[in-house]
mmCIF file of C-alpha atoms and ligand atoms in Angstrom:
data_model
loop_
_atom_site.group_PDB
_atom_site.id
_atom_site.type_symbol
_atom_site.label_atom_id
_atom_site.label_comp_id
_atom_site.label_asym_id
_atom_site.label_seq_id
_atom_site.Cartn_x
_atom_site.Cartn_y
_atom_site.Cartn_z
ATOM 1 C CA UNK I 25 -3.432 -17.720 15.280
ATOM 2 C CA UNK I 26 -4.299 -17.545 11.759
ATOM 3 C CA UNK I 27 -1.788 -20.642 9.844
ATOM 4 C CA UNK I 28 0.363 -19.527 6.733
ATOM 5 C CA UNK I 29 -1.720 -21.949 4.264
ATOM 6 C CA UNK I 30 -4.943 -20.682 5.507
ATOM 7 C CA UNK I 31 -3.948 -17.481 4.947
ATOM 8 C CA UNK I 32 -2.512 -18.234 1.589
ATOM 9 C CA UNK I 33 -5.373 -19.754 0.390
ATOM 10 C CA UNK I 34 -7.180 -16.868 1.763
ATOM 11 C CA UNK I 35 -5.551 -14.289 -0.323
ATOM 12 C CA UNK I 36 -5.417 -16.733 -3.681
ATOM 13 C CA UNK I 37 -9.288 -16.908 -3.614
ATOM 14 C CA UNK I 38 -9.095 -12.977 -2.970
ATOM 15 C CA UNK I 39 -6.885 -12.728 -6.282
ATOM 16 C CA UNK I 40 -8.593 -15.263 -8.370
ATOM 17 C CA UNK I 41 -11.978 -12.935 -7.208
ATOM 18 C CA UNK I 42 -9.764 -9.757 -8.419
ATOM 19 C CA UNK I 43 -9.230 -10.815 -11.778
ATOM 20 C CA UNK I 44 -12.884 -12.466 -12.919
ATOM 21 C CA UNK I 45 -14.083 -9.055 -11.189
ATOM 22 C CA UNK I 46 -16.610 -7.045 -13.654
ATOM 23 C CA UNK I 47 -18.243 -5.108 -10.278
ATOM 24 C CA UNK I 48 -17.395 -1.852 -11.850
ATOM 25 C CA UNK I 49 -17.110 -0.117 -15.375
ATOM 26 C CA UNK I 50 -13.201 -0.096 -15.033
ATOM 27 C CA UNK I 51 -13.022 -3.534 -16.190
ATOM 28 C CA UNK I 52 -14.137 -2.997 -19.963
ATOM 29 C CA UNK I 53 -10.740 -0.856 -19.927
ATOM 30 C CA UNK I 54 -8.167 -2.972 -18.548
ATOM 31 C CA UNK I 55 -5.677 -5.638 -19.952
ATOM 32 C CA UNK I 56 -5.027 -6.987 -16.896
ATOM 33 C CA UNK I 57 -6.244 -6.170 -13.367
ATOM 34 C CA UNK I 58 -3.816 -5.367 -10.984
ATOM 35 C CA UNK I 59 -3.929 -7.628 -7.618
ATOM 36 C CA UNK I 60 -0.928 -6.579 -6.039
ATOM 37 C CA UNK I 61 2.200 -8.191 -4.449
ATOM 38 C CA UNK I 62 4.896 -8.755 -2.128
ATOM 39 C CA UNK I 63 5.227 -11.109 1.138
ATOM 40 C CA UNK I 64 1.904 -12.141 3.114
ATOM 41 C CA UNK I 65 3.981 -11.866 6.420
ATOM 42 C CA UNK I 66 5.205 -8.275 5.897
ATOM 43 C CA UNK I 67 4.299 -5.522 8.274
ATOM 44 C CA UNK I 68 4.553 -3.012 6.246
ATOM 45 C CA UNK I 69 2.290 -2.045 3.173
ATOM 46 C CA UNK I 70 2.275 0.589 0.199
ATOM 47 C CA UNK I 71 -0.917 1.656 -0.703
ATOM 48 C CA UNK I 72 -1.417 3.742 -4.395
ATOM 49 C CA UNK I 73 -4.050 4.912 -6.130
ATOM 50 C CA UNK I 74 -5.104 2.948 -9.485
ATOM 51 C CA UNK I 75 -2.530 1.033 -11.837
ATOM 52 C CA UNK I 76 -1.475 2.979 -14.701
ATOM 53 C CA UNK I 77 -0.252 1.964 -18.813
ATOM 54 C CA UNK I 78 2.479 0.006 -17.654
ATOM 55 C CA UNK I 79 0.603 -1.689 -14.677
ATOM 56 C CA UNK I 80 -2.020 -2.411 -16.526
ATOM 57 C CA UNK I 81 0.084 -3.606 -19.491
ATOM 58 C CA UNK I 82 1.731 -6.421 -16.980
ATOM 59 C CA UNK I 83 -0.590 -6.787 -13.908
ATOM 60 C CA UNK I 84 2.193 -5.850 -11.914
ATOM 61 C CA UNK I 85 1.928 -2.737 -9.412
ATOM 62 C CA UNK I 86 4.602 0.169 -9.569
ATOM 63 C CA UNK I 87 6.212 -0.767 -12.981
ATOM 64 C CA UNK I 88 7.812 2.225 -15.296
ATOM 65 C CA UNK I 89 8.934 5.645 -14.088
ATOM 66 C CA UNK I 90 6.890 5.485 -11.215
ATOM 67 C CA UNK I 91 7.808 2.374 -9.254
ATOM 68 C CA UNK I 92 11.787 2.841 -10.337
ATOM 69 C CA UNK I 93 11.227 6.307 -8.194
ATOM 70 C CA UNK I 94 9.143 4.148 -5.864
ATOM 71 C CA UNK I 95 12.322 1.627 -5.406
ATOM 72 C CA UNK I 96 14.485 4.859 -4.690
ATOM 73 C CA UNK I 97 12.255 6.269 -2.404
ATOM 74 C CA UNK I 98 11.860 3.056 -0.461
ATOM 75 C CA UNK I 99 16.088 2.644 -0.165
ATOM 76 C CA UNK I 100 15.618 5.868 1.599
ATOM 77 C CA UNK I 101 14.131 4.489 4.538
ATOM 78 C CA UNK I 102 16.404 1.321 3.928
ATOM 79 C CA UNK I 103 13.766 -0.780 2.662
ATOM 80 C CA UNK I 104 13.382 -3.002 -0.462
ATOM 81 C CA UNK I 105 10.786 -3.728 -2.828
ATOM 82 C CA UNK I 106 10.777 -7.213 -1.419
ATOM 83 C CA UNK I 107 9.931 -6.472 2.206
ATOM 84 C CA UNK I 108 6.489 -4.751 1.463
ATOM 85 C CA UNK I 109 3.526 -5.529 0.026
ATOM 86 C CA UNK I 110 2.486 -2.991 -2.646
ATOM 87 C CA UNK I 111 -1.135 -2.797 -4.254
ATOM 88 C CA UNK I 112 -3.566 -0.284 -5.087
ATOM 89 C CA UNK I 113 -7.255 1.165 -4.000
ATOM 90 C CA UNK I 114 -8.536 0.353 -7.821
ATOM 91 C CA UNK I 115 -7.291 -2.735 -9.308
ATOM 92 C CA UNK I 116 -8.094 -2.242 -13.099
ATOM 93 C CA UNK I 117 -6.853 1.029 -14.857
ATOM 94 C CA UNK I 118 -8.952 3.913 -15.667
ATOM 95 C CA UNK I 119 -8.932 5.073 -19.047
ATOM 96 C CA UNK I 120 -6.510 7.986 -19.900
ATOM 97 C CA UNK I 121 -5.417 7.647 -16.078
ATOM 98 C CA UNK I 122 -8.084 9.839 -14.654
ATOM 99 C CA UNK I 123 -8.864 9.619 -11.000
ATOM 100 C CA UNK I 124 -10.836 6.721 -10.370
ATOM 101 C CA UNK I 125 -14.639 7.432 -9.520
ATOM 102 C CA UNK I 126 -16.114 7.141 -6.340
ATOM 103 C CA UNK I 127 -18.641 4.916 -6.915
ATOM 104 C CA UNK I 128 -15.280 2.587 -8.699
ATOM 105 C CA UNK I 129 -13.527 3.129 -5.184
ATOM 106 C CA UNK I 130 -16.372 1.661 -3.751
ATOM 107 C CA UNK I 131 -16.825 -1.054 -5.546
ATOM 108 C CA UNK I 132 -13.410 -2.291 -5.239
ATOM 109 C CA UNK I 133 -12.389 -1.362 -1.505
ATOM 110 C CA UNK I 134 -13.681 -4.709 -0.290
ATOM 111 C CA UNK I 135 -11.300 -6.269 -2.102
ATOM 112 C CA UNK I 136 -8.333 -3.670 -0.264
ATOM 113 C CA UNK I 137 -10.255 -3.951 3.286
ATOM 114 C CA UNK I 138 -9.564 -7.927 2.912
ATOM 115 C CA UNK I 139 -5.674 -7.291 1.545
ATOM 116 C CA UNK I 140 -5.310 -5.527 4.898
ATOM 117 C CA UNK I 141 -6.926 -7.906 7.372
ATOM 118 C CA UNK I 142 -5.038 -10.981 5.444
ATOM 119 C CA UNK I 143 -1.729 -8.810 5.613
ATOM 120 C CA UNK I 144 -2.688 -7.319 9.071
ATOM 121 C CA UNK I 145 -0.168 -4.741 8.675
ATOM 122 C CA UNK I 146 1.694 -2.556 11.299
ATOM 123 C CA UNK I 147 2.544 0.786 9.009
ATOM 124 C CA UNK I 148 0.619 1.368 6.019
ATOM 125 C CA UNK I 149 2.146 4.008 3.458
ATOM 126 C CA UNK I 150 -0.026 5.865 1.492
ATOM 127 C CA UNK I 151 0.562 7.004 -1.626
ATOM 128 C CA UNK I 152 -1.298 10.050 -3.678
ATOM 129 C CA UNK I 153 -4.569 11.758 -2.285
ATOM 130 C CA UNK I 154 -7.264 9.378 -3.171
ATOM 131 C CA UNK I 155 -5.156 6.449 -1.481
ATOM 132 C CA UNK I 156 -4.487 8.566 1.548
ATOM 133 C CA UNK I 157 -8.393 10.257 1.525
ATOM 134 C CA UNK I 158 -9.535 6.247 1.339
ATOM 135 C CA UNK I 159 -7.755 5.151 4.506
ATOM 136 C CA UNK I 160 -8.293 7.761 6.334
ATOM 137 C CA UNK I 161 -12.140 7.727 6.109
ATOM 138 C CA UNK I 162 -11.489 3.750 7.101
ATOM 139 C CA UNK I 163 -9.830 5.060 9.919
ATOM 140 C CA UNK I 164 -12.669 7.829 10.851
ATOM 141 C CA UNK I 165 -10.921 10.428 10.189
ATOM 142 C CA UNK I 166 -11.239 13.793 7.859
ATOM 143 C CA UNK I 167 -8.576 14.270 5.456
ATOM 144 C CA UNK I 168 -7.516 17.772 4.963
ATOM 145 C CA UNK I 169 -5.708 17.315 1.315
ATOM 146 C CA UNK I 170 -1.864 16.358 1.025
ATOM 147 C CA UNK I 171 -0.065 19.476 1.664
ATOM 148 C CA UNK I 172 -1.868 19.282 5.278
ATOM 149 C CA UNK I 173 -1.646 15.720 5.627
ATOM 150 C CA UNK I 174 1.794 14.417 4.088
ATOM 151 C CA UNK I 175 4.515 13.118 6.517
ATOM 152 C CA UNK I 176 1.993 13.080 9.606
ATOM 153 C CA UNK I 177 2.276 9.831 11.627
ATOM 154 C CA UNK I 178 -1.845 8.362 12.247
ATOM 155 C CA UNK I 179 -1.897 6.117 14.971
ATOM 156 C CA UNK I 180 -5.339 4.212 14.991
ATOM 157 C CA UNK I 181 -7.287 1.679 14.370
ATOM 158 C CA UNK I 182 -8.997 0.411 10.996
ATOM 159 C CA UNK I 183 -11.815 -2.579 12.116
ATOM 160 C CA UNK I 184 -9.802 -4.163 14.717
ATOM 161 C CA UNK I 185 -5.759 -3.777 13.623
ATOM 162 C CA UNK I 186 -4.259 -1.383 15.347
ATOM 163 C CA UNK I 187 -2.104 0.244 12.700
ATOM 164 C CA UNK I 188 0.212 3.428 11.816
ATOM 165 C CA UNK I 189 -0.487 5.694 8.636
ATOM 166 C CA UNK I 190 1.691 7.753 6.889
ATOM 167 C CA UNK I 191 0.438 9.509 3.401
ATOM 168 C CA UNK I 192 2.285 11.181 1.319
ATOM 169 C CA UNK I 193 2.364 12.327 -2.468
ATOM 170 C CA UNK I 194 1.809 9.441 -5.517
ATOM 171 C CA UNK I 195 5.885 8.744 -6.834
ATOM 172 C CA UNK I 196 4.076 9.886 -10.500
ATOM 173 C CA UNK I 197 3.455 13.304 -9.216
ATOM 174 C CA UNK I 198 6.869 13.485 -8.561
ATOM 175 C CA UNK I 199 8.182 12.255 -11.860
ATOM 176 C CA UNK I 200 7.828 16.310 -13.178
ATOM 177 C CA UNK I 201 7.952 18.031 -10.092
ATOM 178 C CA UNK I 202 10.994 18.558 -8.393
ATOM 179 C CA UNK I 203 9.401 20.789 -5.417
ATOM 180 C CA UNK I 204 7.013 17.063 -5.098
ATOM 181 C CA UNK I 205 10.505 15.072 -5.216
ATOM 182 C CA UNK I 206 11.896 16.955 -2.289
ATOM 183 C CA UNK I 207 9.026 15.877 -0.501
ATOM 184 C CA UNK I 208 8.617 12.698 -1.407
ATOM 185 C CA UNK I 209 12.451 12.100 -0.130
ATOM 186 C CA UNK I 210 11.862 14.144 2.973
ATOM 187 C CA UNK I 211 8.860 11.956 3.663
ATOM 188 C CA UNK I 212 10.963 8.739 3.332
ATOM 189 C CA UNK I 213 13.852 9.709 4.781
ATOM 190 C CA UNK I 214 12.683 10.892 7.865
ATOM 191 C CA UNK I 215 8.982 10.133 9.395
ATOM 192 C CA UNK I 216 8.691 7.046 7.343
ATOM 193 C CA UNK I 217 12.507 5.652 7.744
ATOM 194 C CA UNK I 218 11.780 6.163 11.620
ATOM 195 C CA UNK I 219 8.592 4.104 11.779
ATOM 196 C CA UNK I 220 10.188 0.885 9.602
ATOM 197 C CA UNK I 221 13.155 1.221 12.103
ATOM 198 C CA UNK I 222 10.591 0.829 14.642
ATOM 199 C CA UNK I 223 9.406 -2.069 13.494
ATOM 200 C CA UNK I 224 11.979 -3.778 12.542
ATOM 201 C CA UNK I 225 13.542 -3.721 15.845
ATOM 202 C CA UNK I 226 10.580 -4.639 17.107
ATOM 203 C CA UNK I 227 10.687 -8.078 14.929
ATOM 204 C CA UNK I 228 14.288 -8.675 16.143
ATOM 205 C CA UNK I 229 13.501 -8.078 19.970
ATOM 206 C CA UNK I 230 9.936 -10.682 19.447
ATOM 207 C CA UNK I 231 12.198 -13.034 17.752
ATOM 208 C CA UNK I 232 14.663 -13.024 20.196
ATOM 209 C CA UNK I 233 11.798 -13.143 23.439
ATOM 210 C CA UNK I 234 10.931 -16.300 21.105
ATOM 211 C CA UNK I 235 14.290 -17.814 21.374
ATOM 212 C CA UNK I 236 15.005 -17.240 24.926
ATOM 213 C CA UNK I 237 11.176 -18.784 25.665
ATOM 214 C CA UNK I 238 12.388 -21.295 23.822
ATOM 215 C CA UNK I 239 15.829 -21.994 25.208
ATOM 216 C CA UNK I 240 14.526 -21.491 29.091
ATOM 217 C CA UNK I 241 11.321 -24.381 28.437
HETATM 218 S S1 SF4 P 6 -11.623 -1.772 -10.346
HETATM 219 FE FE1 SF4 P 6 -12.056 -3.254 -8.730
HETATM 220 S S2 SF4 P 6 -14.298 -3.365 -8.620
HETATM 221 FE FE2 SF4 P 6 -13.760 -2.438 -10.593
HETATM 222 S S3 SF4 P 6 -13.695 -4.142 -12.028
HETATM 223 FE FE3 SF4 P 6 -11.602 -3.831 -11.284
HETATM 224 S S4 SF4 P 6 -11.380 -5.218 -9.558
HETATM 225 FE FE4 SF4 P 6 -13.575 -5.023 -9.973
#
């Protein structure tokens, strides 16, 4: 078992690597790289695309219009901001927001392969099609764009975590869209907000296995 200092330290050399990172062009255009953030012990992760102005302006994932839809969207499967751990494929923003390149995605998903084995997630939530494309080729499998793919429950395996995936569209796609919206809270509210109910009860039933071990020793 992997102790919570080890794995701290783990993730603050990861971070400290993330911002003296020049591996790709991205970096001569960002203010501040993006990391991510949220609990270490979480099970559950949120998984975008590449920071955007206000990101980028604060080094914070899911600021502005985007993450205040993000914090709705995530009350509708009764979850808060502070029970996930939220980060990006890209960590530094492209210029004028365009889709990062895939020689940039490259580059940078070592740096989201180690997020995930330090986080070791159970449900991973996927957010816009180059987040959910990216995980899904981790996973082996083809992606067959977002209107086929969104909502769909992936059971499988990424190196050796056995994990859940669900993608669905990027919160900024929705932020003009209301036909995207409807999804977006469909998504939540139903496949998603069944899955973190899952696992939650699973915590509470291994916690309280723990405490009758403990009580019959
Ligand atoms: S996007 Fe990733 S690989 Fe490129 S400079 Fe930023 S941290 Fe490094």
């Amino acid at each position: 078992m992997v102790s919570t200092s080890s794995k701290s330290l783990r993730y603050e050399d990861l971070v400290r690597n993330i911002i003296n990172c020049n591996k790709c062009p991205l970096h001569k255009f960002r203010k501040k790289p993006v990391p991510g953030e949220g609990p270490l012990d979480t099970s559950i992760m949120i998984i975008g695309e590449a920071p955007g102005r206000y990101e980028d302006e604060m080094g914070r994932p899911f600021v502005g219009p985007a993450g205040k839809l993000l914090d709705y969207l995530l009350s509708l499967a009764e979850l808060k901001r502070e029970e996930v751990y939220i980060t990006n494929v890209v960590k530094c923003r492209p210029p004028r927001n365009r889709d990062p390149r895939p020689e940039e995605i490259e580059s940078c998903l070592p740096y989201l392969v180690e997020q995930i084995d330090i986080i070791k997630p159970r449900l991973i939530i996927a957010l816009g099609r180059i987040s959910g494309k990216t995980l899904y080729e981790l996973m082996g499998r083809k992606w067959r764009g977002m209107k086929a793919e969104h909502g769909v429950i992936i059971k499988g395996k990424l190196g050796d975590l056995d994990l859940t995936l669900i993608p669905t569209y990027h919160p900024a796609a929705a932020l003009y869209k209301p036909d995207i919206k409807k999804i977006l809270e469909k998504d939540f509210s139903t496949t998603i907000k069944e899955e973190v109910k899952k696992i939650k009860s699973n915590k509470v039933n291994v916690r309280r296995k723990n405490l009758l071990d403990f009580i019959n020793q």
